[in-house]
Amino acid sequence: VPFEFPRDDDRNYILADVRGLSNFTWPGQPQHDHVSVIGALRYKSQGRWVNNLLQDTRIYLTSPNLASFAMDYLSEDNKVKTTLEIFEVPLDDEARSYIRMKLEVLDDVPIDGPSGENLRFLNAGAYIVHTVWPKLAYTSGSGETKVLDVPATKTWVLKSEPLGTQAPFAAAYPHKNGNMCFFVAKFEGILGGAQIPQLGLSCFGGKEWTEMFLTAPNPIEALRKGDRFDAQLFVMPYGHADTDYKPAERQRALYGEGMARVEVVHGKAFPGYPRRIQADPRGFARFTLIGGDNWTPILVEGFQSHKAPMLWENRGSWLFVDQQVYGNDWVQSYRAQDGSVGFVFVVKVRPGQTHDYLVSLVPSARSITQQNGFVTIEGGP
């Protein structure tokens, strides 16, 4: 369950680890040690820090293939609405919390200057374990990777530095406690009454901890009524003291141009990530999955029953992709917005691959087994 960590300076931060854990998982990963705490919108206005008040939590899916929920916030001054839509999947390289952050300004908000210090859309700081990251790497406005030293001398290394417009990243590293990456897949917004093509980055080198946060790409004096943005991003704790920025930079290839996409043969594709597909009215879906990396979620909906979905892959002949562990336990179903039944599959892919998939339904099946590629369905055709 996400919760907030209170600080003496009236700034609270949402802890990054939002997955439910019941056993040891992702060996060697630092995410459960809270490498840093992650904060959503915070700003300083008229001499005080303004925090968010939780209005609502919506839980959509809870493991094993996909955990998905959303949180709605309203600022303490009732002037800014923030929505965080978050999902996580069981990856085996790095743990990523995928976030769609939507911000809407309901009334003018003066920002105490400089905004590069006092306007924070997404903040990382190791306030619990006191991690001081000596390096910062990020995608500059020209699209190149820049690396800076971060001295622990209470120094602002960056203020409102514009990030690149094409899948930028920012990483603070290296430390034995682990490192932190921000990655922005898509962004569009209006701030200060003007259209902006990208977010900005600020970084503060403190003696006890390093702070890295996303902000406006240029100094602004106020958020104006009608300002808004929609950002699709993720936070990724990674590595240890012997790790550089390369794992973070690699996300540009994996989740920028290389993000998984689908071409539908039977059914209809929805925009966004994870990939979501509406089944053909005849009761099945066929689609091609192109690109992607690691365990990739696929949501297929539009069915009338929650029983026995089957995922097939065409490799010259149709082969059943059997995701059962103990038998009859491979299904994660959900109720779609149109009232139909949907299913979540996770498939292991590598960059550059193309997969031809089919999803069918056998509602009367009592068991499904496979031996040497031969599928036996008891209780159904």
C-alpha atoms as a printed R data frame, in Angstrom:
    type eleno elety resid chain resno       x       y       z
1   ATOM     1    CA   VAL     A     1   0.000   0.000   0.000
2   ATOM     2    CA   PRO     A     2   1.474   3.416  -0.854
3   ATOM     3    CA   PHE     A     3   1.912   5.716   2.103
4   ATOM     4    CA   GLU     A     4   3.631   9.000   2.812
5   ATOM     5    CA   PHE     A     5   6.705   9.733   4.890
6   ATOM     6    CA   PRO     A     6   6.339  12.938   6.975
7   ATOM     7    CA   ARG     A     7   9.287  15.306   7.308
8   ATOM     8    CA   ASP     A     8   9.950  18.076   9.797
9   ATOM     9    CA   ASP     A     9  10.093  20.712   7.053
10  ATOM    10    CA   ASP     A    10   6.444  20.009   6.100
11  ATOM    11    CA   ARG     A    11   7.377  18.123   2.926
12  ATOM    12    CA   ASN     A    12   6.060  14.577   2.696
13  ATOM    13    CA   TYR     A    13   7.038  11.966   0.149
14  ATOM    14    CA   ILE     A    14   5.306   8.893  -1.245
15  ATOM    15    CA   LEU     A    15   7.406   5.792  -0.739
16  ATOM    16    CA   ALA     A    16   8.479   4.245  -4.025
17  ATOM    17    CA   ASP     A    17   7.797   0.624  -3.145
18  ATOM    18    CA   VAL     A    18   4.129   0.051  -3.901
19  ATOM    19    CA   ARG     A    19   4.081  -3.638  -4.847
20  ATOM    20    CA   GLY     A    20   2.751  -6.294  -2.513
21  ATOM    21    CA   LEU     A    21   5.438  -8.766  -1.475
22  ATOM    22    CA   SER     A    22   4.758 -12.154   0.095
23  ATOM    23    CA   ASN     A    23   8.182 -13.727  -0.337
24  ATOM    24    CA   PHE     A    24  11.707 -12.980  -1.502
25  ATOM    25    CA   THR     A    25  11.681 -11.587  -5.017
26  ATOM    26    CA   TRP     A    26  14.023  -9.805  -7.443
27  ATOM    27    CA   PRO     A    27  17.235 -10.976  -5.686
28  ATOM    28    CA   GLY     A    28  19.878  -8.277  -5.576
29  ATOM    29    CA   GLN     A    29  17.418  -5.511  -6.348
30  ATOM    30    CA   PRO     A    30  17.424  -2.505  -4.016
31  ATOM    31    CA   GLN     A    31  13.786  -1.502  -4.427
32  ATOM    32    CA   HIS     A    32  12.519  -2.970  -1.154
33  ATOM    33    CA   ASP     A    33  15.190  -1.119   0.854
34  ATOM    34    CA   HIS     A    34  13.734   2.245  -0.198
35  ATOM    35    CA   VAL     A    35  16.773   3.549  -2.082
36  ATOM    36    CA   SER     A    36  14.944   6.860  -2.076
37  ATOM    37    CA   VAL     A    37  11.444   8.025  -1.366
38  ATOM    38    CA   ILE     A    38   9.437   9.338  -4.302
39  ATOM    39    CA   GLY     A    39   7.272  12.427  -3.984
40  ATOM    40    CA   ALA     A    40   4.572  13.752  -6.258
41  ATOM    41    CA   LEU     A    41   3.695  17.444  -6.614
42  ATOM    42    CA   ARG     A    42   5.104  19.813  -3.962
43  ATOM    43    CA   TYR     A    43   5.558  23.562  -4.238
44  ATOM    44    CA   LYS     A    44   6.460  26.536  -2.056
45  ATOM    45    CA   SER     A    45   3.969  29.379  -2.277
46  ATOM    46    CA   GLN     A    46   3.851  32.558  -0.188
47  ATOM    47    CA   GLY     A    47   6.422  31.282   2.270
48  ATOM    48    CA   ARG     A    48   5.126  27.756   2.938
49  ATOM    49    CA   TRP     A    49   5.381  24.332   1.373
50  ATOM    50    CA   VAL     A    50   2.061  23.106  -0.011
51  ATOM    51    CA   ASN     A    51   1.449  19.350   0.137
52  ATOM    52    CA   ASN     A    52  -1.203  17.087  -1.351
53  ATOM    53    CA   LEU     A    53  -4.239  15.598   0.356
54  ATOM    54    CA   LEU     A    54  -5.307  12.135  -0.803
55  ATOM    55    CA   GLN     A    55  -8.861  12.219  -2.148
56  ATOM    56    CA   ASP     A    56  -9.333   8.719  -3.513
57  ATOM    57    CA   THR     A    57  -7.566   5.440  -4.232
58  ATOM    58    CA   ARG     A    58  -8.772   3.168  -7.039
59  ATOM    59    CA   ILE     A    59  -7.436  -0.387  -7.128
60  ATOM    60    CA   TYR     A    60  -7.857  -2.127 -10.474
61  ATOM    61    CA   LEU     A    61  -5.670  -5.235 -10.415
62  ATOM    62    CA   THR     A    62  -3.585  -6.987  -7.775
63  ATOM    63    CA   SER     A    63  -0.959  -9.504  -8.956
64  ATOM    64    CA   PRO     A    64   0.357 -11.887 -10.146
65  ATOM    65    CA   ASN     A    65   0.736 -10.577 -13.717
66  ATOM    66    CA   LEU     A    66  -0.086  -6.924 -13.173
67  ATOM    67    CA   ALA     A    67  -0.696  -4.657 -10.190
68  ATOM    68    CA   SER     A    68  -2.570  -1.488 -11.119
69  ATOM    69    CA   PHE     A    69  -4.044   1.343  -9.067
70  ATOM    70    CA   ALA     A    70  -4.588   5.096  -9.111
71  ATOM    71    CA   MET     A    71  -4.458   7.869  -6.529
72  ATOM    72    CA   ASP     A    72  -6.218  11.241  -6.772
73  ATOM    73    CA   TYR     A    73  -4.762  14.194  -4.872
74  ATOM    74    CA   LEU     A    74  -5.810  17.783  -4.217
75  ATOM    75    CA   SER     A    75  -3.301  20.346  -2.968
76  ATOM    76    CA   GLU     A    76  -3.828  21.777   0.511
77  ATOM    77    CA   ASP     A    77  -4.753  25.148  -0.987
78  ATOM    78    CA   ASN     A    78  -7.380  23.455  -3.254
79  ATOM    79    CA   LYS     A    79  -5.682  24.834  -6.367
80  ATOM    80    CA   VAL     A    80  -4.013  21.851  -8.046
81  ATOM    81    CA   LYS     A    81  -5.389  18.390  -8.824
82  ATOM    82    CA   THR     A    82  -2.932  15.540  -9.388
83  ATOM    83    CA   THR     A    83  -3.713  11.994 -10.498
84  ATOM    84    CA   LEU     A    84  -1.183   9.162 -10.398
85  ATOM    85    CA   GLU     A    85  -2.065   6.026 -12.350
86  ATOM    86    CA   ILE     A    86   0.507   3.355 -11.471
87  ATOM    87    CA   PHE     A    87   1.153  -0.197 -12.582
88  ATOM    88    CA   GLU     A    88   3.902  -2.754 -12.015
89  ATOM    89    CA   VAL     A    89   4.781  -6.087 -13.625
90  ATOM    90    CA   PRO     A    90   7.121  -8.885 -12.468
91  ATOM    91    CA   LEU     A    91  10.322  -7.935 -14.292
92  ATOM    92    CA   ASP     A    92  13.574  -9.815 -13.766
93  ATOM    93    CA   ASP     A    93  16.093  -7.126 -14.720
94  ATOM    94    CA   GLU     A    94  15.158  -3.902 -12.914
95  ATOM    95    CA   ALA     A    95  12.046  -3.030 -10.936
96  ATOM    96    CA   ARG     A    96  10.012  -0.266 -12.577
97  ATOM    97    CA   SER     A    97   7.001   1.609 -11.236
98  ATOM    98    CA   TYR     A    98   5.178   2.862 -14.346
99  ATOM    99    CA   ILE     A    99   3.350   6.116 -13.638
100 ATOM   100    CA   ARG     A   100   0.985   8.233 -15.662
101 ATOM   101    CA   MET     A   101   0.943  11.606 -13.910
102 ATOM   102    CA   LYS     A   102  -1.814  14.038 -14.813
103 ATOM   103    CA   LEU     A   103  -1.818  17.551 -13.348
104 ATOM   104    CA   GLU     A   104  -4.540  20.182 -13.604
105 ATOM   105    CA   VAL     A   105  -4.309  23.704 -12.157
106 ATOM   106    CA   LEU     A   106  -7.702  24.890 -10.888
107 ATOM   107    CA   ASP     A   107  -6.641  28.404  -9.819
108 ATOM   108    CA   ASP     A   108  -3.575  30.635 -10.053
109 ATOM   109    CA   VAL     A   109  -0.714  29.611  -7.738
110 ATOM   110    CA   PRO     A   110   2.228  31.981  -7.115
111 ATOM   111    CA   ILE     A   111   5.499  30.049  -6.825
112 ATOM   112    CA   ASP     A   112   8.220  31.373  -4.546
113 ATOM   113    CA   GLY     A   113  11.354  31.855  -6.593
114 ATOM   114    CA   PRO     A   114  13.321  30.268  -7.926
115 ATOM   115    CA   SER     A   115  10.866  27.690  -9.243
116 ATOM   116    CA   GLY     A   116  13.814  25.404  -9.980
117 ATOM   117    CA   GLU     A   117  14.081  24.906  -6.206
118 ATOM   118    CA   ASN     A   118  10.481  25.195  -5.099
119 ATOM   119    CA   LEU     A   119   8.303  23.587  -7.797
120 ATOM   120    CA   ARG     A   120   8.649  19.792  -7.741
121 ATOM   121    CA   PHE     A   121   6.563  17.473  -9.905
122 ATOM   122    CA   LEU     A   122   8.437  14.231  -9.143
123 ATOM   123    CA   ASN     A   123  11.041  14.163  -6.381
124 ATOM   124    CA   ALA     A   124  13.607  11.557  -5.282
125 ATOM   125    CA   GLY     A   125  15.586  11.866  -2.069
126 ATOM   126    CA   ALA     A   126  17.006   9.228   0.273
127 ATOM   127    CA   TYR     A   127  15.696  10.842   3.425
128 ATOM   128    CA   ILE     A   128  15.482   7.552   5.322
129 ATOM   129    CA   VAL     A   129  18.817   5.888   4.535
130 ATOM   130    CA   HIS     A   130  20.696   9.164   3.879
131 ATOM   131    CA   THR     A   131  22.136   8.322   0.467
132 ATOM   132    CA   VAL     A   132  24.473  10.880  -1.078
133 ATOM   133    CA   TRP     A   133  24.813  10.306  -4.833
134 ATOM   134    CA   PRO     A   134  28.023  11.876  -6.189
135 ATOM   135    CA   LYS     A   135  27.013  11.775  -9.872
136 ATOM   136    CA   LEU     A   136  24.101  12.895 -12.020
137 ATOM   137    CA   ALA     A   137  23.457  11.902 -15.650
138 ATOM   138    CA   TYR     A   138  20.591  13.073 -17.839
139 ATOM   139    CA   THR     A   139  19.387  13.560 -21.408
140 ATOM   140    CA   SER     A   140  20.054  17.184 -22.310
141 ATOM   141    CA   GLY     A   141  17.847  19.371 -24.451
142 ATOM   142    CA   SER     A   142  20.015  18.475 -27.462
143 ATOM   143    CA   GLY     A   143  19.390  14.771 -26.870
144 ATOM   144    CA   GLU     A   144  22.899  13.973 -25.607
145 ATOM   145    CA   THR     A   145  23.785  12.340 -22.295
146 ATOM   146    CA   LYS     A   146  25.480  14.746 -19.881
147 ATOM   147    CA   VAL     A   147  27.270  13.717 -16.680
148 ATOM   148    CA   LEU     A   148  27.851  16.037 -13.722
149 ATOM   149    CA   ASP     A   149  29.587  15.774 -10.363
150 ATOM   150    CA   VAL     A   150  27.306  16.410  -7.384
151 ATOM   151    CA   PRO     A   151  29.355  17.755  -4.461
152 ATOM   152    CA   ALA     A   152  27.868  17.182  -0.991
153 ATOM   153    CA   THR     A   153  28.243  20.855  -0.127
154 ATOM   154    CA   LYS     A   154  24.631  22.074  -0.105
155 ATOM   155    CA   THR     A   155  25.026  23.095  -3.740
156 ATOM   156    CA   TRP     A   156  22.450  23.343  -6.530
157 ATOM   157    CA   VAL     A   157  23.985  21.498  -9.464
158 ATOM   158    CA   LEU     A   158  21.003  22.061 -11.784
159 ATOM   159    CA   LYS     A   159  17.935  24.277 -11.678
160 ATOM   160    CA   SER     A   160  15.152  23.949 -14.265
161 ATOM   161    CA   GLU     A   161  17.501  22.366 -16.826
162 ATOM   162    CA   PRO     A   162  15.409  21.395 -19.898
163 ATOM   163    CA   LEU     A   163  15.464  17.662 -20.616
164 ATOM   164    CA   GLY     A   164  15.416  16.229 -24.106
165 ATOM   165    CA   THR     A   165  12.077  15.879 -25.844
166 ATOM   166    CA   GLN     A   166  12.578  12.268 -26.993
167 ATOM   167    CA   ALA     A   167  12.448   9.696 -24.167
168 ATOM   168    CA   PRO     A   168  14.798  11.457 -21.723
169 ATOM   169    CA   PHE     A   169  16.220   9.911 -18.546
170 ATOM   170    CA   ALA     A   170  17.806  11.247 -15.371
171 ATOM   171    CA   ALA     A   171  19.899   9.127 -13.003
172 ATOM   172    CA   ALA     A   172  21.532   9.743  -9.632
173 ATOM   173    CA   TYR     A   173  24.365   7.296  -8.785
174 ATOM   174    CA   PRO     A   174  26.514   5.458  -7.546
175 ATOM   175    CA   HIS     A   175  25.988   4.299  -3.973
176 ATOM   176    CA   LYS     A   176  26.031   1.012  -2.085
177 ATOM   177    CA   ASN     A   177  22.372   1.617  -1.160
178 ATOM   178    CA   GLY     A   178  21.445   1.719  -4.838
179 ATOM   179    CA   ASN     A   179  20.673   4.342  -7.468
180 ATOM   180    CA   MET     A   180  17.592   6.036  -8.903
181 ATOM   181    CA   CYS     A   181  16.415   6.607 -12.472
182 ATOM   182    CA   PHE     A   182  13.573   8.726 -13.835
183 ATOM   183    CA   PHE     A   183  12.462   7.943 -17.392
184 ATOM   184    CA   VAL     A   184   9.888   9.983 -19.346
185 ATOM   185    CA   ALA     A   185   8.285   8.060 -22.215
186 ATOM   186    CA   LYS     A   186   5.780  10.752 -23.265
187 ATOM   187    CA   PHE     A   187   4.951  14.282 -22.184
188 ATOM   188    CA   GLU     A   188   2.663  17.105 -23.241
189 ATOM   189    CA   GLY     A   189   1.654  20.125 -21.236
190 ATOM   190    CA   ILE     A   190   1.040  23.812 -20.582
191 ATOM   191    CA   LEU     A   191   2.818  25.598 -17.728
192 ATOM   192    CA   GLY     A   192   2.714  29.278 -16.881
193 ATOM   193    CA   GLY     A   193   0.134  29.661 -19.627
194 ATOM   194    CA   ALA     A   194   2.555  28.485 -22.344
195 ATOM   195    CA   GLN     A   195   2.944  25.202 -24.217
196 ATOM   196    CA   ILE     A   196   6.059  23.295 -23.162
197 ATOM   197    CA   PRO     A   197   7.613  20.345 -25.044
198 ATOM   198    CA   GLN     A   198   9.502  18.782 -22.133
199 ATOM   199    CA   LEU     A   199  10.103  18.739 -18.395
200 ATOM   200    CA   GLY     A   200  13.039  20.281 -16.554
201 ATOM   201    CA   LEU     A   201  15.477  18.766 -14.061
202 ATOM   202    CA   SER     A   202  16.874  20.118 -10.796
203 ATOM   203    CA   CYS     A   203  19.454  18.562  -8.492
204 ATOM   204    CA   PHE     A   204  20.690  19.552  -5.034
205 ATOM   205    CA   GLY     A   205  23.843  18.114  -3.468
206 ATOM   206    CA   GLY     A   206  23.168  18.020   0.259
207 ATOM   207    CA   LYS     A   207  25.504  16.826   2.993
208 ATOM   208    CA   GLU     A   208  23.055  14.119   4.146
209 ATOM   209    CA   TRP     A   209  21.277  13.273   0.919
210 ATOM   210    CA   THR     A   210  21.025  14.159  -2.756
211 ATOM   211    CA   GLU     A   211  17.750  15.464  -4.177
212 ATOM   212    CA   MET     A   212  16.764  15.014  -7.832
213 ATOM   213    CA   PHE     A   213  13.414  16.199  -9.170
214 ATOM   214    CA   LEU     A   214  11.420  17.026 -12.289
215 ATOM   215    CA   THR     A   215  10.191  20.601 -12.565
216 ATOM   216    CA   ALA     A   216   9.320  23.224 -15.196
217 ATOM   217    CA   PRO     A   217  11.924  23.448 -18.006
218 ATOM   218    CA   ASN     A   218  12.380  27.185 -17.382
219 ATOM   219    CA   PRO     A   219  11.883  29.438 -14.340
220 ATOM   220    CA   ILE     A   220   8.233  30.431 -13.872
221 ATOM   221    CA   GLU     A   221   6.596  32.762 -11.376
222 ATOM   222    CA   ALA     A   222   3.243  31.008 -11.106
223 ATOM   223    CA   LEU     A   223   1.080  28.130 -12.156
224 ATOM   224    CA   ARG     A   224  -1.858  29.585 -14.067
225 ATOM   225    CA   LYS     A   225  -5.457  28.425 -14.040
226 ATOM   226    CA   GLY     A   226  -5.802  26.024 -16.956
227 ATOM   227    CA   ASP     A   227  -2.196  24.819 -16.801
228 ATOM   228    CA   ARG     A   228  -1.948  21.055 -17.145
229 ATOM   229    CA   PHE     A   229   0.285  18.229 -18.203
230 ATOM   230    CA   ASP     A   230   0.114  14.525 -18.955
231 ATOM   231    CA   ALA     A   231   3.361  12.604 -18.387
232 ATOM   232    CA   GLN     A   232   3.954   8.890 -18.914
233 ATOM   233    CA   LEU     A   233   7.070   7.880 -17.023
234 ATOM   234    CA   PHE     A   234   8.591   5.393 -14.633
235 ATOM   235    CA   VAL     A   235  10.891   5.383 -11.647
236 ATOM   236    CA   MET     A   236  13.542   2.659 -11.560
237 ATOM   237    CA   PRO     A   237  15.780   1.908  -8.586
238 ATOM   238    CA   TYR     A   238  18.805   0.027  -9.851
239 ATOM   239    CA   GLY     A   239  22.268  -1.281  -9.142
240 ATOM   240    CA   HIS     A   240  24.771  -0.599  -6.391
241 ATOM   241    CA   ALA     A   241  28.043   1.260  -5.838
242 ATOM   242    CA   ASP     A   242  29.757  -0.337  -8.842
243 ATOM   243    CA   THR     A   243  27.056   0.778 -11.314
244 ATOM   244    CA   ASP     A   244  27.150   3.815 -13.583
245 ATOM   245    CA   TYR     A   245  24.375   5.578 -15.534
246 ATOM   246    CA   LYS     A   246  24.284   3.056 -18.418
247 ATOM   247    CA   PRO     A   247  21.354   0.927 -17.082
248 ATOM   248    CA   ALA     A   248  19.309   4.129 -16.924
249 ATOM   249    CA   GLU     A   249  20.407   5.375 -20.343
250 ATOM   250    CA   ARG     A   250  19.520   1.970 -21.836
251 ATOM   251    CA   GLN     A   251  15.843   2.652 -21.068
252 ATOM   252    CA   ARG     A   252  15.798   5.116 -23.965
253 ATOM   253    CA   ALA     A   253  16.214   2.237 -26.410
254 ATOM   254    CA   LEU     A   254  13.926  -0.168 -24.539
255 ATOM   255    CA   TYR     A   255  11.024   2.168 -23.740
256 ATOM   256    CA   GLY     A   256  11.498   4.905 -26.309
257 ATOM   257    CA   GLU     A   257  11.653   3.701 -29.904
258 ATOM   258    CA   GLY     A   258  11.783   0.085 -28.727
259 ATOM   259    CA   MET     A   259   8.619   0.150 -26.636
260 ATOM   260    CA   ALA     A   260   6.373  -2.825 -27.394
261 ATOM   261    CA   ARG     A   261   3.681  -2.123 -29.987
262 ATOM   262    CA   VAL     A   262   0.908  -4.211 -31.481
263 ATOM   263    CA   GLU     A   263  -0.640  -4.668 -34.915
264 ATOM   264    CA   VAL     A   264  -4.084  -6.238 -34.671
265 ATOM   265    CA   VAL     A   265  -5.392  -8.747 -37.220
266 ATOM   266    CA   HIS     A   266  -8.691  -9.595 -35.468
267 ATOM   267    CA   GLY     A   267  -9.897  -7.151 -32.793
268 ATOM   268    CA   LYS     A   268  -8.999  -3.552 -31.986
269 ATOM   269    CA   ALA     A   269  -5.979  -1.976 -30.279
270 ATOM   270    CA   PHE     A   270  -6.193   0.779 -27.669
271 ATOM   271    CA   PRO     A   271  -3.470   3.429 -27.275
272 ATOM   272    CA   GLY     A   272  -1.117   3.542 -24.312
273 ATOM   273    CA   TYR     A   273   1.047   1.184 -22.320
274 ATOM   274    CA   PRO     A   274   0.565  -1.584 -21.305
275 ATOM   275    CA   ARG     A   275  -0.756  -2.807 -24.648
276 ATOM   276    CA   ARG     A   276  -4.510  -3.364 -24.492
277 ATOM   277    CA   ILE     A   277  -6.665  -5.098 -27.121
278 ATOM   278    CA   GLN     A   278 -10.402  -5.515 -27.673
279 ATOM   279    CA   ALA     A   279 -11.284  -9.021 -28.898
280 ATOM   280    CA   ASP     A   280 -13.111  -9.635 -32.157
281 ATOM   281    CA   PRO     A   281 -16.914  -9.946 -31.617
282 ATOM   282    CA   ARG     A   282 -16.590 -13.587 -32.653
283 ATOM   283    CA   GLY     A   283 -14.793 -14.288 -29.372
284 ATOM   284    CA   PHE     A   284 -11.060 -14.286 -30.089
285 ATOM   285    CA   ALA     A   285  -8.199 -11.881 -30.788
286 ATOM   286    CA   ARG     A   286  -5.178 -12.160 -33.064
287 ATOM   287    CA   PHE     A   287  -2.351  -9.661 -33.025
288 ATOM   288    CA   THR     A   288   1.371  -9.197 -33.605
289 ATOM   289    CA   LEU     A   289   3.567  -7.964 -30.767
290 ATOM   290    CA   ILE     A   290   6.596  -6.071 -32.057
291 ATOM   291    CA   GLY     A   291   9.581  -5.089 -29.942
292 ATOM   292    CA   GLY     A   292   9.531  -4.754 -26.180
293 ATOM   293    CA   ASP     A   293  11.855  -6.274 -23.612
294 ATOM   294    CA   ASN     A   294  11.664  -8.628 -20.654
295 ATOM   295    CA   TRP     A   295   8.264  -9.613 -19.247
296 ATOM   296    CA   THR     A   296   5.733  -7.547 -21.168
297 ATOM   297    CA   PRO     A   297   2.067  -7.269 -20.168
298 ATOM   298    CA   ILE     A   298  -0.725  -7.779 -22.706
299 ATOM   299    CA   LEU     A   299  -4.353  -7.027 -21.794
300 ATOM   300    CA   VAL     A   300  -7.043  -8.626 -23.961
301 ATOM   301    CA   GLU     A   301 -10.700  -7.888 -23.184
302 ATOM   302    CA   GLY     A   302 -14.156  -8.153 -24.725
303 ATOM   303    CA   PHE     A   303 -14.997 -11.691 -23.581
304 ATOM   304    CA   GLN     A   304 -18.228 -12.888 -21.958
305 ATOM   305    CA   SER     A   305 -16.675 -15.399 -19.548
306 ATOM   306    CA   HIS     A   306 -13.737 -15.385 -17.161
307 ATOM   307    CA   LYS     A   307 -13.036 -19.092 -17.683
308 ATOM   308    CA   ALA     A   308 -10.083 -20.647 -19.498
309 ATOM   309    CA   PRO     A   309  -8.449 -18.085 -21.792
310 ATOM   310    CA   MET     A   310  -5.700 -19.608 -23.930
311 ATOM   311    CA   LEU     A   311  -2.733 -17.743 -25.388
312 ATOM   312    CA   TRP     A   312  -1.277 -19.247 -28.575
313 ATOM   313    CA   GLU     A   313   1.791 -18.315 -30.609
314 ATOM   314    CA   ASN     A   314   2.242 -19.057 -34.311
315 ATOM   315    CA   ARG     A   315   5.672 -20.556 -34.938
316 ATOM   316    CA   GLY     A   316   4.841 -22.307 -38.177
317 ATOM   317    CA   SER     A   317   2.042 -24.034 -36.255
318 ATOM   318    CA   TRP     A   318  -0.023 -22.748 -33.349
319 ATOM   319    CA   LEU     A   319   1.623 -23.578 -30.002
320 ATOM   320    CA   PHE     A   320  -0.121 -23.111 -26.644
321 ATOM   321    CA   VAL     A   321   1.789 -20.687 -24.408
322 ATOM   322    CA   ASP     A   322   1.233 -22.536 -21.140
323 ATOM   323    CA   GLN     A   323   1.633 -20.174 -18.173
324 ATOM   324    CA   GLN     A   324   0.248 -22.583 -15.575
325 ATOM   325    CA   VAL     A   325   2.393 -23.292 -12.524
326 ATOM   326    CA   TYR     A   326   0.349 -25.889 -10.639
327 ATOM   327    CA   GLY     A   327  -2.523 -26.282 -13.112
328 ATOM   328    CA   ASN     A   328  -5.547 -24.040 -13.664
329 ATOM   329    CA   ASP     A   329  -3.750 -21.129 -11.967
330 ATOM   330    CA   TRP     A   330  -2.567 -19.092 -14.935
331 ATOM   331    CA   VAL     A   331  -5.509 -16.704 -15.215
332 ATOM   332    CA   GLN     A   332  -5.651 -13.065 -14.100
333 ATOM   333    CA   SER     A   333  -8.989 -11.647 -15.166
334 ATOM   334    CA   TYR     A   334 -10.621  -8.259 -14.719
335 ATOM   335    CA   ARG     A   335 -13.834  -6.432 -15.513
336 ATOM   336    CA   ALA     A   336 -13.263  -4.016 -18.397
337 ATOM   337    CA   GLN     A   337 -14.847  -0.567 -18.590
338 ATOM   338    CA   ASP     A   338 -17.445  -1.792 -21.076
339 ATOM   339    CA   GLY     A   339 -18.503  -4.582 -18.703
340 ATOM   340    CA   SER     A   340 -16.768  -7.359 -20.596
341 ATOM   341    CA   VAL     A   341 -14.133  -9.689 -19.157
342 ATOM   342    CA   GLY     A   342 -10.452  -9.055 -19.794
343 ATOM   343    CA   PHE     A   343  -7.305 -11.095 -19.191
344 ATOM   344    CA   VAL     A   344  -3.712 -10.144 -18.371
345 ATOM   345    CA   PHE     A   345  -0.893 -12.143 -19.923
346 ATOM   346    CA   VAL     A   346   2.817 -11.526 -19.450
347 ATOM   347    CA   VAL     A   347   5.138 -12.730 -22.211
348 ATOM   348    CA   LYS     A   348   8.939 -12.795 -22.233
349 ATOM   349    CA   VAL     A   349  10.304 -10.913 -25.243
350 ATOM   350    CA   ARG     A   350  13.572  -9.401 -26.441
351 ATOM   351    CA   PRO     A   351  14.229  -6.249 -28.493
352 ATOM   352    CA   GLY     A   352  13.796  -6.761 -32.224
353 ATOM   353    CA   GLN     A   353  11.541  -9.794 -31.920
354 ATOM   354    CA   THR     A   354   8.088 -10.159 -33.482
355 ATOM   355    CA   HIS     A   355   5.462 -12.537 -32.049
356 ATOM   356    CA   ASP     A   356   2.208 -13.666 -33.686
357 ATOM   357    CA   TYR     A   357  -0.351 -14.312 -30.908
358 ATOM   358    CA   LEU     A   358  -3.914 -15.571 -30.687
359 ATOM   359    CA   VAL     A   359  -6.163 -15.493 -27.602
360 ATOM   360    CA   SER     A   360  -9.134 -17.860 -27.504
361 ATOM   361    CA   LEU     A   361 -11.578 -18.929 -24.801
362 ATOM   362    CA   VAL     A   362 -12.746 -22.375 -23.658
363 ATOM   363    CA   PRO     A   363 -15.369 -21.608 -20.962
364 ATOM   364    CA   SER     A   364 -16.331 -25.251 -20.451
365 ATOM   365    CA   ALA     A   365 -12.768 -26.493 -19.831
366 ATOM   366    CA   ARG     A   366 -12.093 -28.336 -16.568
367 ATOM   367    CA   SER     A   367  -8.379 -28.710 -17.203
368 ATOM   368    CA   ILE     A   368  -5.829 -27.908 -19.893
369 ATOM   369    CA   THR     A   369  -2.594 -29.856 -20.192
370 ATOM   370    CA   GLN     A   370   0.222 -29.898 -22.702
371 ATOM   371    CA   GLN     A   371   2.787 -32.591 -23.384
372 ATOM   372    CA   ASN     A   372   5.368 -32.355 -26.160
373 ATOM   373    CA   GLY     A   373   3.308 -29.607 -27.788
374 ATOM   374    CA   PHE     A   374   0.083 -31.659 -27.799
375 ATOM   375    CA   VAL     A   375  -2.740 -29.891 -25.929
376 ATOM   376    CA   THR     A   376  -5.506 -31.782 -24.151
377 ATOM   377    CA   ILE     A   377  -8.623 -29.921 -23.001
378 ATOM   378    CA   GLU     A   378 -10.970 -31.767 -20.673
379 ATOM   379    CA   GLY     A   379 -14.552 -30.530 -20.755
380 ATOM   380    CA   GLY     A   380 -14.374 -28.502 -23.951
381 ATOM   381    CA   PRO     A   381 -13.458 -28.532 -27.630
